[in-house]
Amino acid sequence: MALEQARKYVAQEGREIVVDLDLEKFFDRVNHDILMSRVARRIGDKRLLGIIRRFLQAGMMQDGVCVARDEGTPQGGPLSPLLANLLLDDLDQELERRGHRFCRYADDCHIYVRPLAAGQRVMESVVRFLEEKLRLRVNRDQSAVAPVGERKFLGHRLLLNGKLGIAPKSINRAKEKIRQITRRNRGVSLAQVIIELNLFLIGWLTYYRYAAFRLELQCLDEWIRRKLRCYRLKQCKRGRSIAKLLQRMGASPSWAHRVASSGKGWWRLSLTHPVHQAMSQEWFATQGLVSLIDKYDALRH
Protein backbone atom coordinates (compact mmCIF):
# COMPACT_ATOMS: atom_id res chain seq x y z
CA MET A 1 0.00 0.00 0.00
CA ALA A 2 2.86 2.37 0.79
CA LEU A 3 4.55 1.63 -2.53
CA GLU A 4 1.28 2.04 -4.45
CA GLN A 5 0.67 5.41 -2.82
CA ALA A 6 4.20 6.54 -3.63
CA ARG A 7 3.67 5.54 -7.28
CA LYS A 8 0.56 7.74 -7.45
CA TYR A 9 2.42 10.76 -6.11
CA VAL A 10 5.09 10.32 -8.79
CA ALA A 11 3.10 9.18 -11.82
CA GLN A 12 -0.21 10.99 -11.34
CA GLU A 13 0.84 14.19 -9.54
CA GLY A 14 4.28 14.64 -11.11
CA ARG A 15 6.12 14.85 -7.80
CA GLU A 16 9.53 13.71 -9.02
CA ILE A 17 11.66 15.00 -6.11
CA VAL A 18 11.78 13.06 -2.85
CA VAL A 19 12.85 14.13 0.62
CA ASP A 20 14.35 10.94 2.00
CA LEU A 21 14.62 11.05 5.81
CA ASP A 22 16.89 8.58 7.53
CA LEU A 23 16.44 8.39 11.30
CA GLU A 24 19.76 7.46 12.90
CA LYS A 25 19.47 4.18 14.84
CA PHE A 26 15.79 4.89 15.37
CA PHE A 27 14.93 1.93 17.60
CA ASP A 28 18.04 2.59 19.72
CA ARG A 29 17.43 6.33 20.19
CA VAL A 30 13.75 6.62 21.14
CA ASN A 31 13.29 8.79 24.23
CA HIS A 32 11.30 6.85 26.83
CA ASP A 33 9.58 9.83 28.44
CA ILE A 34 8.37 11.24 25.12
CA LEU A 35 7.25 7.81 23.95
CA MET A 36 5.33 7.08 27.16
CA SER A 37 3.57 10.44 26.95
CA ARG A 38 2.31 9.45 23.47
CA VAL A 39 1.22 6.04 24.72
CA ALA A 40 -0.61 7.62 27.68
CA ARG A 41 -2.74 9.63 25.24
CA ARG A 42 -4.39 6.37 24.18
CA ILE A 43 -4.11 4.18 27.27
CA GLY A 44 -5.58 5.16 30.62
CA ASP A 45 -4.75 1.97 32.54
CA LYS A 46 -1.77 2.82 34.75
CA ARG A 47 -0.92 -0.82 35.32
CA LEU A 48 -0.57 -1.40 31.58
CA LEU A 49 1.51 1.77 31.24
CA GLY A 50 3.79 0.44 33.98
CA ILE A 51 4.22 -2.85 32.12
CA ILE A 52 5.14 -1.01 28.91
CA ARG A 53 7.63 1.16 30.82
CA ARG A 54 9.29 -1.96 32.27
CA PHE A 55 9.39 -3.48 28.78
CA LEU A 56 11.27 -0.43 27.54
CA GLN A 57 13.69 -0.38 30.47
CA ALA A 58 14.42 -4.11 30.46
CA GLY A 59 18.19 -4.68 30.36
CA MET A 60 19.90 -6.13 27.32
CA MET A 61 22.74 -8.63 27.12
CA GLN A 62 25.95 -7.18 25.74
CA ASP A 63 29.13 -9.29 25.74
CA GLY A 64 27.57 -11.54 28.36
CA VAL A 65 26.69 -8.64 30.69
CA CYS A 66 23.21 -7.25 31.36
CA VAL A 67 23.28 -3.53 30.50
CA ALA A 68 20.59 -1.09 31.67
CA ARG A 69 18.56 0.63 28.97
CA ASP A 70 17.58 4.29 29.33
CA GLU A 71 16.55 4.95 25.72
CA GLY A 72 15.41 2.97 22.70
CA THR A 73 13.04 0.03 22.24
CA PRO A 74 14.10 -3.65 22.02
CA GLN A 75 14.79 -4.44 18.35
CA GLY A 76 12.83 -7.49 17.26
CA GLY A 77 10.40 -7.10 20.15
CA PRO A 78 6.75 -7.54 19.08
CA LEU A 79 5.75 -4.26 20.73
CA SER A 80 8.51 -2.09 19.22
CA PRO A 81 6.91 -1.43 15.77
CA LEU A 82 3.62 -0.43 17.40
CA LEU A 83 5.37 1.92 19.83
CA ALA A 84 7.35 3.41 16.95
CA ASN A 85 4.14 4.16 15.07
CA LEU A 86 2.63 5.79 18.15
CA LEU A 87 5.64 8.10 18.40
CA LEU A 88 5.91 8.90 14.70
CA ASP A 89 2.19 9.56 14.47
CA ASP A 90 3.15 13.09 15.57
CA LEU A 91 5.29 13.34 12.42
CA ASP A 92 2.38 12.11 10.28
CA GLN A 93 0.02 14.68 11.72
CA GLU A 94 2.56 17.48 11.28
CA LEU A 95 3.12 16.55 7.63
CA GLU A 96 -0.64 16.33 7.02
CA ARG A 97 -1.13 19.71 8.68
CA ARG A 98 1.39 21.21 6.27
CA GLY A 99 -0.31 19.59 3.27
CA HIS A 100 2.66 17.41 2.26
CA ARG A 101 2.41 14.24 0.16
CA PHE A 102 4.31 11.55 2.01
CA CYS A 103 4.62 7.82 2.68
CA ARG A 104 5.92 6.39 5.94
CA TYR A 105 6.50 2.75 6.78
CA ALA A 106 7.86 2.33 10.33
CA ASP A 107 10.88 4.68 10.43
CA ASP A 108 11.27 4.88 6.63
CA CYS A 109 9.74 8.19 5.50
CA HIS A 110 9.62 9.81 2.04
CA ILE A 111 8.07 13.20 1.27
CA TYR A 112 7.26 13.92 -2.40
CA VAL A 113 7.53 17.43 -3.82
CA ARG A 114 7.94 19.04 -7.25
CA PRO A 115 10.82 21.57 -7.29
CA LEU A 116 14.18 20.76 -5.74
CA ALA A 117 14.21 24.02 -3.77
CA ALA A 118 10.91 23.07 -2.09
CA GLY A 119 12.42 19.74 -1.10
CA GLN A 120 15.38 21.43 0.55
CA ARG A 121 13.07 23.73 2.55
CA VAL A 122 10.96 20.75 3.64
CA MET A 123 14.06 18.82 4.68
CA GLU A 124 15.29 21.65 6.93
CA SER A 125 11.93 22.21 8.65
CA VAL A 126 11.13 18.51 9.18
CA VAL A 127 14.60 17.81 10.58
CA ARG A 128 14.06 20.61 13.11
CA PHE A 129 10.69 19.12 14.08
CA LEU A 130 12.12 15.63 14.57
CA GLU A 131 15.14 16.72 16.56
CA GLU A 132 13.54 19.42 18.71
CA LYS A 133 10.08 18.00 19.39
CA LEU A 134 10.58 14.23 19.21
CA ARG A 135 14.30 14.24 20.15
CA LEU A 136 15.19 11.90 17.31
CA ARG A 137 18.45 12.15 15.41
CA VAL A 138 18.40 12.48 11.63
CA ASN A 139 21.35 10.94 9.82
CA ARG A 140 22.28 13.81 7.52
CA ASP A 141 24.78 11.71 5.57
CA GLN A 142 22.13 9.17 4.61
CA SER A 143 19.22 11.60 4.20
CA ALA A 144 18.89 13.50 0.93
CA VAL A 145 16.73 15.57 -1.41
CA ALA A 146 16.98 13.94 -4.84
CA PRO A 147 15.06 12.69 -7.89
CA VAL A 148 12.94 9.68 -6.92
CA GLY A 149 14.90 7.33 -9.16
CA GLU A 150 18.08 7.92 -7.16
CA ARG A 151 16.63 6.87 -3.79
CA LYS A 152 15.21 3.58 -2.57
CA PHE A 153 12.00 3.09 -0.62
CA LEU A 154 11.41 -0.23 1.17
CA GLY A 155 14.09 -1.80 -1.02
CA HIS A 156 12.45 -0.59 -4.23
CA ARG A 157 13.27 2.12 -6.74
CA LEU A 158 10.54 4.38 -8.11
CA LEU A 159 10.82 5.22 -11.79
CA LEU A 160 9.43 8.43 -13.28
CA ASN A 161 6.79 6.56 -15.28
CA GLY A 162 5.36 5.23 -12.03
CA LYS A 163 6.79 1.74 -12.39
CA LEU A 164 8.58 0.02 -9.55
CA GLY A 165 12.09 -1.28 -9.94
CA ILE A 166 14.37 -2.94 -7.42
CA ALA A 167 17.20 -1.07 -5.72
CA PRO A 168 20.70 -2.37 -6.59
CA LYS A 169 21.45 -2.70 -2.86
CA SER A 170 18.53 -5.11 -2.52
CA ILE A 171 20.01 -7.37 -5.22
CA ASN A 172 23.43 -7.17 -3.58
CA ARG A 173 22.03 -8.12 -0.16
CA ALA A 174 20.22 -11.08 -1.71
CA LYS A 175 23.44 -12.22 -3.37
CA GLU A 176 25.30 -11.99 -0.07
CA LYS A 177 22.71 -14.24 1.56
CA ILE A 178 22.96 -16.69 -1.34
CA ARG A 179 26.75 -16.73 -0.96
CA GLN A 180 26.35 -17.70 2.69
CA ILE A 181 23.97 -20.55 1.85
CA THR A 182 26.15 -21.88 -1.00
CA ARG A 183 29.46 -21.52 0.83
CA ARG A 184 31.53 -24.41 -0.50
CA ASN A 185 33.06 -25.46 2.83
CA ARG A 186 29.72 -25.98 4.61
CA GLY A 187 29.84 -29.76 4.45
CA VAL A 188 26.11 -30.33 3.87
CA SER A 189 24.42 -32.08 0.95
CA LEU A 190 23.38 -30.27 -2.21
CA ALA A 191 19.78 -31.23 -1.44
CA GLN A 192 19.94 -29.41 1.90
CA VAL A 193 21.49 -26.33 0.25
CA ILE A 194 18.65 -26.25 -2.29
CA ILE A 195 16.04 -26.50 0.50
CA GLU A 196 17.61 -23.53 2.31
CA LEU A 197 17.90 -21.57 -0.93
CA ASN A 198 14.25 -22.15 -1.78
CA LEU A 199 13.10 -20.93 1.62
CA PHE A 200 15.02 -17.70 1.19
CA LEU A 201 14.28 -17.13 -2.50
CA ILE A 202 10.52 -17.64 -2.24
CA GLY A 203 10.21 -15.19 0.66
CA TRP A 204 12.51 -12.65 -0.98
CA LEU A 205 10.73 -12.79 -4.34
CA THR A 206 7.29 -12.58 -2.77
CA TYR A 207 8.31 -9.32 -1.09
CA TYR A 208 9.59 -7.81 -4.36
CA ARG A 209 6.87 -9.25 -6.64
CA TYR A 210 5.51 -5.80 -7.55
CA ALA A 211 8.84 -4.62 -8.99
CA ALA A 212 9.57 -4.85 -12.73
CA PHE A 213 12.91 -6.65 -12.72
CA ARG A 214 12.56 -9.75 -14.88
CA LEU A 215 15.95 -9.27 -16.56
CA GLU A 216 17.69 -9.04 -13.17
CA LEU A 217 15.94 -12.23 -12.08
CA GLN A 218 17.09 -14.07 -15.18
CA CYS A 219 20.70 -13.10 -14.44
CA LEU A 220 20.26 -14.07 -10.79
CA ASP A 221 18.82 -17.47 -11.76
CA GLU A 222 21.88 -18.18 -13.92
CA TRP A 223 24.28 -17.02 -11.21
CA ILE A 224 22.60 -19.24 -8.58
CA ARG A 225 22.86 -22.30 -10.81
CA ARG A 226 26.54 -21.58 -11.39
CA LYS A 227 27.10 -21.28 -7.62
CA LEU A 228 25.44 -24.66 -7.15
CA ARG A 229 27.55 -26.25 -9.88
CA CYS A 230 30.63 -25.03 -8.01
CA TYR A 231 29.25 -26.50 -4.80
CA ARG A 232 28.61 -29.92 -6.37
CA LEU A 233 32.01 -30.05 -8.06
CA LYS A 234 33.78 -29.12 -4.82
CA GLN A 235 32.07 -32.07 -3.13
CA CYS A 236 33.88 -34.39 -5.54
CA LYS A 237 37.27 -33.07 -4.33
CA ARG A 238 39.37 -35.07 -6.83
CA GLY A 239 39.55 -35.11 -10.62
CA ARG A 240 38.64 -38.79 -10.88
CA SER A 241 35.45 -38.22 -8.88
CA ILE A 242 34.55 -35.24 -11.07
CA ALA A 243 34.97 -37.35 -14.20
CA LYS A 244 32.74 -40.11 -12.78
CA LEU A 245 30.10 -37.60 -11.76
CA LEU A 246 29.97 -35.98 -15.20
CA GLN A 247 29.79 -39.36 -16.94
CA ARG A 248 26.90 -40.43 -14.70
CA MET A 249 25.13 -37.23 -15.71
CA GLY A 250 25.51 -37.88 -19.42
CA ALA A 251 28.86 -36.33 -20.42
CA SER A 252 31.10 -38.30 -22.78
CA PRO A 253 34.14 -39.99 -21.12
CA SER A 254 36.62 -37.92 -23.14
CA TRP A 255 35.01 -34.61 -22.20
CA ALA A 256 34.53 -35.67 -18.59
CA HIS A 257 38.24 -36.54 -18.20
CA ARG A 258 39.31 -33.40 -20.05
CA VAL A 259 37.33 -31.20 -17.63
CA ALA A 260 38.48 -33.16 -14.56
CA SER A 261 42.17 -32.82 -15.50
CA SER A 262 42.05 -29.20 -16.65
CA GLY A 263 43.38 -27.74 -13.39
CA LYS A 264 40.89 -24.86 -13.49
CA GLY A 265 39.33 -23.51 -10.30
CA TRP A 266 35.78 -24.44 -9.32
CA TRP A 267 34.29 -21.20 -10.61
CA ARG A 268 35.87 -21.57 -14.06
CA LEU A 269 35.02 -25.27 -14.18
CA SER A 270 31.37 -24.48 -13.51
CA LEU A 271 31.20 -22.55 -16.79
CA THR A 272 32.62 -25.30 -19.01
CA HIS A 273 30.25 -26.83 -21.54
CA PRO A 274 30.22 -30.41 -20.15
CA VAL A 275 29.47 -29.21 -16.60
CA HIS A 276 26.83 -26.80 -17.88
CA GLN A 277 25.26 -29.56 -19.95
CA ALA A 278 25.35 -32.17 -17.18
CA MET A 279 23.92 -29.82 -14.52
CA SER A 280 21.49 -28.02 -16.78
CA GLN A 281 18.51 -25.88 -15.89
CA GLU A 282 16.27 -28.91 -16.38
CA TRP A 283 18.46 -30.99 -14.04
CA PHE A 284 18.19 -28.37 -11.31
CA ALA A 285 14.41 -28.41 -11.74
CA THR A 286 14.44 -32.15 -11.01
CA GLN A 287 16.44 -31.40 -7.85
CA GLY A 288 13.66 -29.07 -6.68
CA LEU A 289 15.42 -25.71 -7.18
CA VAL A 290 12.97 -22.82 -7.51
CA SER A 291 13.14 -20.90 -10.78
CA LEU A 292 12.91 -17.20 -9.94
CA ILE A 293 11.58 -16.36 -13.40
CA ASP A 294 8.81 -18.97 -13.25
CA LYS A 295 7.86 -18.01 -9.69
CA TYR A 296 7.87 -14.31 -10.59
CA ASP A 297 5.58 -14.87 -13.58
CA ALA A 298 3.21 -16.92 -11.42
CA LEU A 299 3.08 -14.22 -8.73
CA ARG A 300 2.46 -11.47 -11.28
CA HIS A 301 -0.46 -13.33 -12.82
Coordinates of C-alpha atoms in Angstrom, one line a residue, residues 136-266:
L136 CA 15.2 11.9 17.3
R137 CA 18.4 12.1 15.4
V138 CA 18.4 12.5 11.6
N139 CA 21.3 10.9 9.8
R140 CA 22.3 13.8 7.5
D141 CA 24.8 11.7 5.6
Q142 CA 22.1 9.2 4.6
S143 CA 19.2 11.6 4.2
A144 CA 18.9 13.5 0.9
V145 CA 16.7 15.6 -1.4
A146 CA 17.0 13.9 -4.8
P147 CA 15.1 12.7 -7.9
V148 CA 12.9 9.7 -6.9
G149 CA 14.9 7.3 -9.2
E150 CA 18.1 7.9 -7.2
R151 CA 16.6 6.9 -3.8
K152 CA 15.2 3.6 -2.6
F153 CA 12.0 3.1 -0.6
L154 CA 11.4 -0.2 1.2
G155 CA 14.1 -1.8 -1.0
H156 CA 12.4 -0.6 -4.2
R157 CA 13.3 2.1 -6.7
L158 CA 10.5 4.4 -8.1
L159 CA 10.8 5.2 -11.8
L160 CA 9.4 8.4 -13.3
N161 CA 6.8 6.6 -15.3
G162 CA 5.4 5.2 -12.0
K163 CA 6.8 1.7 -12.4
L164 CA 8.6 0.0 -9.6
G165 CA 12.1 -1.3 -9.9
I166 CA 14.4 -2.9 -7.4
A167 CA 17.2 -1.1 -5.7
P168 CA 20.7 -2.4 -6.6
K169 CA 21.4 -2.7 -2.9
S170 CA 18.5 -5.1 -2.5
I171 CA 20.0 -7.4 -5.2
N172 CA 23.4 -7.2 -3.6
R173 CA 22.0 -8.1 -0.2
A174 CA 20.2 -11.1 -1.7
K175 CA 23.4 -12.2 -3.4
E176 CA 25.3 -12.0 -0.1
K177 CA 22.7 -14.2 1.6
I178 CA 23.0 -16.7 -1.3
R179 CA 26.7 -16.7 -1.0
Q180 CA 26.3 -17.7 2.7
I181 CA 24.0 -20.5 1.8
T182 CA 26.2 -21.9 -1.0
R183 CA 29.5 -21.5 0.8
R184 CA 31.5 -24.4 -0.5
N185 CA 33.1 -25.5 2.8
R186 CA 29.7 -26.0 4.6
G187 CA 29.8 -29.8 4.4
V188 CA 26.1 -30.3 3.9
S189 CA 24.4 -32.1 0.9
L190 CA 23.4 -30.3 -2.2
A191 CA 19.8 -31.2 -1.4
Q192 CA 19.9 -29.4 1.9
V193 CA 21.5 -26.3 0.3
I194 CA 18.6 -26.2 -2.3
I195 CA 16.0 -26.5 0.5
E196 CA 17.6 -23.5 2.3
L197 CA 17.9 -21.6 -0.9
N198 CA 14.2 -22.2 -1.8
L199 CA 13.1 -20.9 1.6
F200 CA 15.0 -17.7 1.2
L201 CA 14.3 -17.1 -2.5
I202 CA 10.5 -17.6 -2.2
G203 CA 10.2 -15.2 0.7
W204 CA 12.5 -12.6 -1.0
L205 CA 10.7 -12.8 -4.3
T206 CA 7.3 -12.6 -2.8
Y207 CA 8.3 -9.3 -1.1
Y208 CA 9.6 -7.8 -4.4
R209 CA 6.9 -9.2 -6.6
Y210 CA 5.5 -5.8 -7.5
A211 CA 8.8 -4.6 -9.0
A212 CA 9.6 -4.8 -12.7
F213 CA 12.9 -6.7 -12.7
R214 CA 12.6 -9.7 -14.9
L215 CA 16.0 -9.3 -16.6
E216 CA 17.7 -9.0 -13.2
L217 CA 15.9 -12.2 -12.1
Q218 CA 17.1 -14.1 -15.2
C219 CA 20.7 -13.1 -14.4
L220 CA 20.3 -14.1 -10.8
D221 CA 18.8 -17.5 -11.8
E222 CA 21.9 -18.2 -13.9
W223 CA 24.3 -17.0 -11.2
I224 CA 22.6 -19.2 -8.6
R225 CA 22.9 -22.3 -10.8
R226 CA 26.5 -21.6 -11.4
K227 CA 27.1 -21.3 -7.6
L228 CA 25.4 -24.7 -7.1
R229 CA 27.6 -26.3 -9.9
C230 CA 30.6 -25.0 -8.0
Y231 CA 29.2 -26.5 -4.8
R232 CA 28.6 -29.9 -6.4
L233 CA 32.0 -30.0 -8.1
K234 CA 33.8 -29.1 -4.8
Q235 CA 32.1 -32.1 -3.1
C236 CA 33.9 -34.4 -5.5
K237 CA 37.3 -33.1 -4.3
R238 CA 39.4 -35.1 -6.8
G239 CA 39.6 -35.1 -10.6
R240 CA 38.6 -38.8 -10.9
S241 CA 35.5 -38.2 -8.9
I242 CA 34.5 -35.2 -11.1
A243 CA 35.0 -37.3 -14.2
K244 CA 32.7 -40.1 -12.8
L245 CA 30.1 -37.6 -11.8
L246 CA 30.0 -36.0 -15.2
Q247 CA 29.8 -39.4 -16.9
R248 CA 26.9 -40.4 -14.7
M249 CA 25.1 -37.2 -15.7
G250 CA 25.5 -37.9 -19.4
A251 CA 28.9 -36.3 -20.4
S252 CA 31.1 -38.3 -22.8
P253 CA 34.1 -40.0 -21.1
S254 CA 36.6 -37.9 -23.1
W255 CA 35.0 -34.6 -22.2
A256 CA 34.5 -35.7 -18.6
H257 CA 38.2 -36.5 -18.2
R258 CA 39.3 -33.4 -20.1
V259 CA 37.3 -31.2 -17.6
A260 CA 38.5 -33.2 -14.6
S261 CA 42.2 -32.8 -15.5
S262 CA 42.0 -29.2 -16.7
G263 CA 43.4 -27.7 -13.4
K264 CA 40.9 -24.9 -13.5
G265 CA 39.3 -23.5 -10.3
W266 CA 35.8 -24.4 -9.3

